[in-house]
Amino acid sequence: SMSTQGSGRHPRQFYGLLAVIALVWSAPMAVAEKAPVYTGLFSDVAVGGYDPVSYFSGMPQQGSDQFSMEYQGAEFRFASQENLDAFKLDPTAYAPQYGGYCAWAAAQGNTAKGDPRYWKIVDGKLYLNYNAKVQKDWEKNIPLFIEKADANWPDILGK
């Protein structure tokens, strides 16, 4: 007959592990709505810390926590008081579209991180993409993808 030595220990460890897995698995489900502004997992800083206003001069700059404000639950940082003031006057003019999530992903009905290094200003609005390859895909038909993403947003935050 097979030995049952140790069988008293294993089930408890096994069920303990299952409980941990279940807890980790269900934790993201408890938060059904995604944040309206993409900040990354362990951060509350938008646009990867870049100054959203600086993109409009064609030279994206890192923001500073000296010049920062909260907007839509995220911290936006700016390179200067002047840029912070401009953003305060009209945040929707400068904040990236789709909360800084990838514009191409939004067009597909999904969310993905927007990388502040892959950006484009179209019709006076800032768009971020996931990476260089995705940006190339997005650039194949920007007007169509913007139209699709606009239609999908903000419903995909609840998915």
mmCIF file of C-alpha atoms in Angstrom:
data_model
loop_
_atom_site.group_PDB
_atom_site.id
_atom_site.type_symbol
_atom_site.label_atom_id
_atom_site.label_comp_id
_atom_site.label_asym_id
_atom_site.label_seq_id
_atom_site.Cartn_x
_atom_site.Cartn_y
_atom_site.Cartn_z
ATOM 1 C CA SER A 1 0.000 0.000 0.000
ATOM 2 C CA MET A 2 1.161 3.571 -0.607
ATOM 3 C CA SER A 3 2.442 5.567 2.318
ATOM 4 C CA THR A 4 0.140 8.299 3.592
ATOM 5 C CA GLN A 5 2.948 9.841 5.612
ATOM 6 C CA GLY A 6 2.656 13.625 5.654
ATOM 7 C CA SER A 7 -0.842 13.685 4.204
ATOM 8 C CA GLY A 8 -2.022 15.602 7.269
ATOM 9 C CA ARG A 9 0.277 18.484 6.401
ATOM 10 C CA HIS A 10 -0.204 18.886 2.676
ATOM 11 C CA PRO A 11 -3.918 19.623 2.474
ATOM 12 C CA ARG A 12 -3.618 22.486 4.930
ATOM 13 C CA GLN A 13 -0.714 24.016 2.994
ATOM 14 C CA PHE A 14 -2.555 23.402 -0.259
ATOM 15 C CA TYR A 15 -5.788 25.051 0.924
ATOM 16 C CA GLY A 16 -3.797 27.886 2.455
ATOM 17 C CA LEU A 17 -2.160 28.483 -0.917
ATOM 18 C CA LEU A 18 -5.534 28.302 -2.671
ATOM 19 C CA ALA A 19 -6.909 30.912 -0.277
ATOM 20 C CA VAL A 20 -3.989 33.232 -1.053
ATOM 21 C CA ILE A 21 -4.450 32.720 -4.800
ATOM 22 C CA ALA A 22 -8.195 33.347 -4.498
ATOM 23 C CA LEU A 23 -7.545 36.526 -2.535
ATOM 24 C CA VAL A 24 -5.017 37.867 -5.039
ATOM 25 C CA TRP A 25 -7.206 36.790 -7.969
ATOM 26 C CA SER A 26 -10.335 38.484 -6.634
ATOM 27 C CA ALA A 27 -8.687 41.693 -5.409
ATOM 28 C CA PRO A 28 -8.617 43.431 -8.839
ATOM 29 C CA MET A 29 -12.206 42.295 -9.476
ATOM 30 C CA ALA A 30 -13.371 44.180 -6.398
ATOM 31 C CA VAL A 31 -12.264 47.389 -8.116
ATOM 32 C CA ALA A 32 -14.418 47.072 -11.223
ATOM 33 C CA GLU A 33 -13.784 50.588 -12.480
ATOM 34 C CA LYS A 34 -10.339 51.468 -13.745
ATOM 35 C CA ALA A 35 -8.933 54.819 -12.689
ATOM 36 C CA PRO A 36 -9.930 57.591 -15.106
ATOM 37 C CA VAL A 37 -6.259 58.596 -15.399
ATOM 38 C CA TYR A 38 -3.509 56.048 -16.085
ATOM 39 C CA THR A 39 -0.773 56.229 -13.433
ATOM 40 C CA GLY A 40 0.803 52.775 -13.345
ATOM 41 C CA LEU A 41 0.409 50.254 -10.559
ATOM 42 C CA PHE A 42 2.332 51.745 -7.637
ATOM 43 C CA SER A 43 1.977 55.406 -8.472
ATOM 44 C CA ASP A 44 -0.604 58.145 -8.542
ATOM 45 C CA VAL A 45 1.404 60.315 -10.947
ATOM 46 C CA ALA A 46 -0.075 60.931 -14.401
ATOM 47 C CA VAL A 47 1.808 61.031 -17.735
ATOM 48 C CA GLY A 48 4.780 59.215 -16.165
ATOM 49 C CA GLY A 49 5.669 62.445 -14.344
ATOM 50 C CA TYR A 50 5.960 64.443 -17.572
ATOM 51 C CA ASP A 51 4.483 67.937 -17.817
ATOM 52 C CA PRO A 52 1.435 67.617 -20.115
ATOM 53 C CA VAL A 53 1.565 71.325 -21.024
ATOM 54 C CA SER A 54 5.166 71.001 -22.262
ATOM 55 C CA TYR A 55 4.090 68.626 -25.074
ATOM 56 C CA PHE A 56 2.288 71.515 -26.744
ATOM 57 C CA SER A 57 5.568 73.364 -27.271
ATOM 58 C CA GLY A 58 6.915 70.201 -28.932
ATOM 59 C CA MET A 59 9.447 69.493 -26.170
ATOM 60 C CA PRO A 60 8.092 67.176 -23.464
ATOM 61 C CA GLN A 61 9.746 67.863 -20.112
ATOM 62 C CA GLN A 62 9.753 66.043 -16.803
ATOM 63 C CA GLY A 63 7.490 67.735 -14.304
ATOM 64 C CA SER A 64 8.461 68.520 -10.727
ATOM 65 C CA ASP A 65 6.528 67.763 -7.546
ATOM 66 C CA GLN A 66 7.143 71.444 -6.673
ATOM 67 C CA PHE A 67 4.629 72.299 -9.396
ATOM 68 C CA SER A 68 1.858 69.746 -9.101
ATOM 69 C CA MET A 69 -1.887 69.439 -8.677
ATOM 70 C CA GLU A 70 -4.482 66.717 -8.430
ATOM 71 C CA TYR A 71 -6.825 66.222 -11.349
ATOM 72 C CA GLN A 72 -9.282 63.312 -11.770
ATOM 73 C CA GLY A 73 -7.673 61.465 -8.872
ATOM 74 C CA ALA A 74 -4.110 61.626 -10.182
ATOM 75 C CA GLU A 75 -1.155 63.899 -9.545
ATOM 76 C CA PHE A 76 -0.099 65.957 -12.554
ATOM 77 C CA ARG A 77 3.382 67.489 -12.463
ATOM 78 C CA PHE A 78 4.684 70.509 -14.331
ATOM 79 C CA ALA A 79 8.081 71.933 -15.255
ATOM 80 C CA SER A 80 7.121 75.458 -14.216
ATOM 81 C CA GLN A 81 4.555 77.512 -12.314
ATOM 82 C CA GLU A 82 3.500 78.978 -15.664
ATOM 83 C CA ASN A 83 2.596 75.535 -17.023
ATOM 84 C CA LEU A 84 0.801 74.572 -13.798
ATOM 85 C CA ASP A 85 -1.244 77.782 -14.027
ATOM 86 C CA ALA A 86 -2.109 77.095 -17.684
ATOM 87 C CA PHE A 87 -3.283 73.583 -16.791
ATOM 88 C CA LYS A 88 -5.314 74.877 -13.822
ATOM 89 C CA LEU A 89 -7.173 77.296 -16.107
ATOM 90 C CA ASP A 90 -8.164 74.565 -18.584
ATOM 91 C CA PRO A 91 -7.128 71.012 -17.672
ATOM 92 C CA THR A 92 -9.101 69.449 -20.524
ATOM 93 C CA ALA A 93 -7.027 71.429 -23.032
ATOM 94 C CA TYR A 94 -3.782 69.822 -21.854
ATOM 95 C CA ALA A 95 -4.554 66.493 -20.175
ATOM 96 C CA PRO A 96 -3.895 63.545 -22.481
ATOM 97 C CA GLN A 97 -6.945 62.021 -24.135
ATOM 98 C CA TYR A 98 -8.444 58.853 -22.604
ATOM 99 C CA GLY A 99 -6.795 59.647 -19.287
ATOM 100 C CA GLY A 100 -3.366 58.979 -20.741
ATOM 101 C CA TYR A 101 -4.192 55.371 -21.585
ATOM 102 C CA CYS A 102 -2.994 54.178 -24.990
ATOM 103 C CA ALA A 103 -5.117 55.803 -27.712
ATOM 104 C CA TRP A 104 -4.827 52.775 -30.024
ATOM 105 C CA ALA A 105 -5.943 50.392 -27.250
ATOM 106 C CA ALA A 106 -8.922 52.665 -26.521
ATOM 107 C CA ALA A 107 -9.878 52.414 -30.195
ATOM 108 C CA GLN A 108 -9.905 48.610 -29.806
ATOM 109 C CA GLY A 109 -12.151 48.883 -26.733
ATOM 110 C CA ASN A 110 -9.336 48.085 -24.297
ATOM 111 C CA THR A 111 -7.057 49.899 -21.903
ATOM 112 C CA ALA A 112 -3.275 49.744 -21.946
ATOM 113 C CA LYS A 113 -0.637 52.010 -20.494
ATOM 114 C CA GLY A 114 0.185 55.183 -22.339
ATOM 115 C CA ASP A 115 3.935 55.752 -22.516
ATOM 116 C CA PRO A 116 4.846 59.464 -22.299
ATOM 117 C CA ARG A 117 7.656 58.877 -24.843
ATOM 118 C CA TYR A 118 5.184 57.875 -27.585
ATOM 119 C CA TRP A 119 2.919 60.830 -28.154
ATOM 120 C CA LYS A 120 1.296 62.941 -30.824
ATOM 121 C CA ILE A 121 -0.741 66.119 -30.829
ATOM 122 C CA VAL A 122 -3.706 65.884 -33.202
ATOM 123 C CA ASP A 123 -6.149 68.775 -33.595
ATOM 124 C CA GLY A 124 -4.776 70.400 -30.459
ATOM 125 C CA LYS A 125 -5.150 67.304 -28.264
ATOM 126 C CA LEU A 126 -2.455 65.118 -26.715
ATOM 127 C CA TYR A 127 -2.520 61.355 -27.355
ATOM 128 C CA LEU A 128 -0.214 58.724 -25.863
ATOM 129 C CA ASN A 129 0.565 55.243 -27.172
ATOM 130 C CA TYR A 130 1.791 52.029 -25.568
ATOM 131 C CA ASN A 131 5.082 51.804 -27.491
ATOM 132 C CA ALA A 132 6.711 52.588 -30.855
ATOM 133 C CA LYS A 133 5.135 49.629 -32.701
ATOM 134 C CA VAL A 134 1.629 50.439 -31.454
ATOM 135 C CA GLN A 135 2.165 54.083 -32.381
ATOM 136 C CA LYS A 136 2.987 53.028 -35.973
ATOM 137 C CA ASP A 137 -0.242 50.999 -36.084
ATOM 138 C CA TRP A 138 -2.188 53.966 -34.694
ATOM 139 C CA GLU A 139 -0.650 56.345 -37.242
ATOM 140 C CA LYS A 140 -2.008 54.237 -40.131
ATOM 141 C CA ASN A 141 -5.455 55.790 -39.597
ATOM 142 C CA ILE A 142 -5.465 58.305 -36.777
ATOM 143 C CA PRO A 143 -8.873 59.902 -37.562
ATOM 144 C CA LEU A 144 -10.626 56.496 -37.571
ATOM 145 C CA PHE A 145 -8.910 55.359 -34.359
ATOM 146 C CA ILE A 146 -9.739 58.624 -32.602
ATOM 147 C CA GLU A 147 -13.370 58.285 -33.695
ATOM 148 C CA LYS A 148 -13.510 54.701 -32.370
ATOM 149 C CA ALA A 149 -11.718 55.555 -29.119
ATOM 150 C CA ASP A 150 -14.004 58.560 -28.526
ATOM 151 C CA ALA A 151 -17.007 56.252 -28.958
ATOM 152 C CA ASN A 152 -15.539 53.619 -26.592
ATOM 153 C CA TRP A 153 -14.494 56.092 -23.900
ATOM 154 C CA PRO A 154 -15.296 56.204 -20.951
ATOM 155 C CA ASP A 155 -17.311 52.931 -21.024
ATOM 156 C CA ILE A 156 -14.153 50.798 -21.248
ATOM 157 C CA LEU A 157 -13.080 51.985 -17.781
ATOM 158 C CA GLY A 158 -15.876 49.834 -16.358
ATOM 159 C CA LYS A 159 -14.811 46.694 -18.254
#
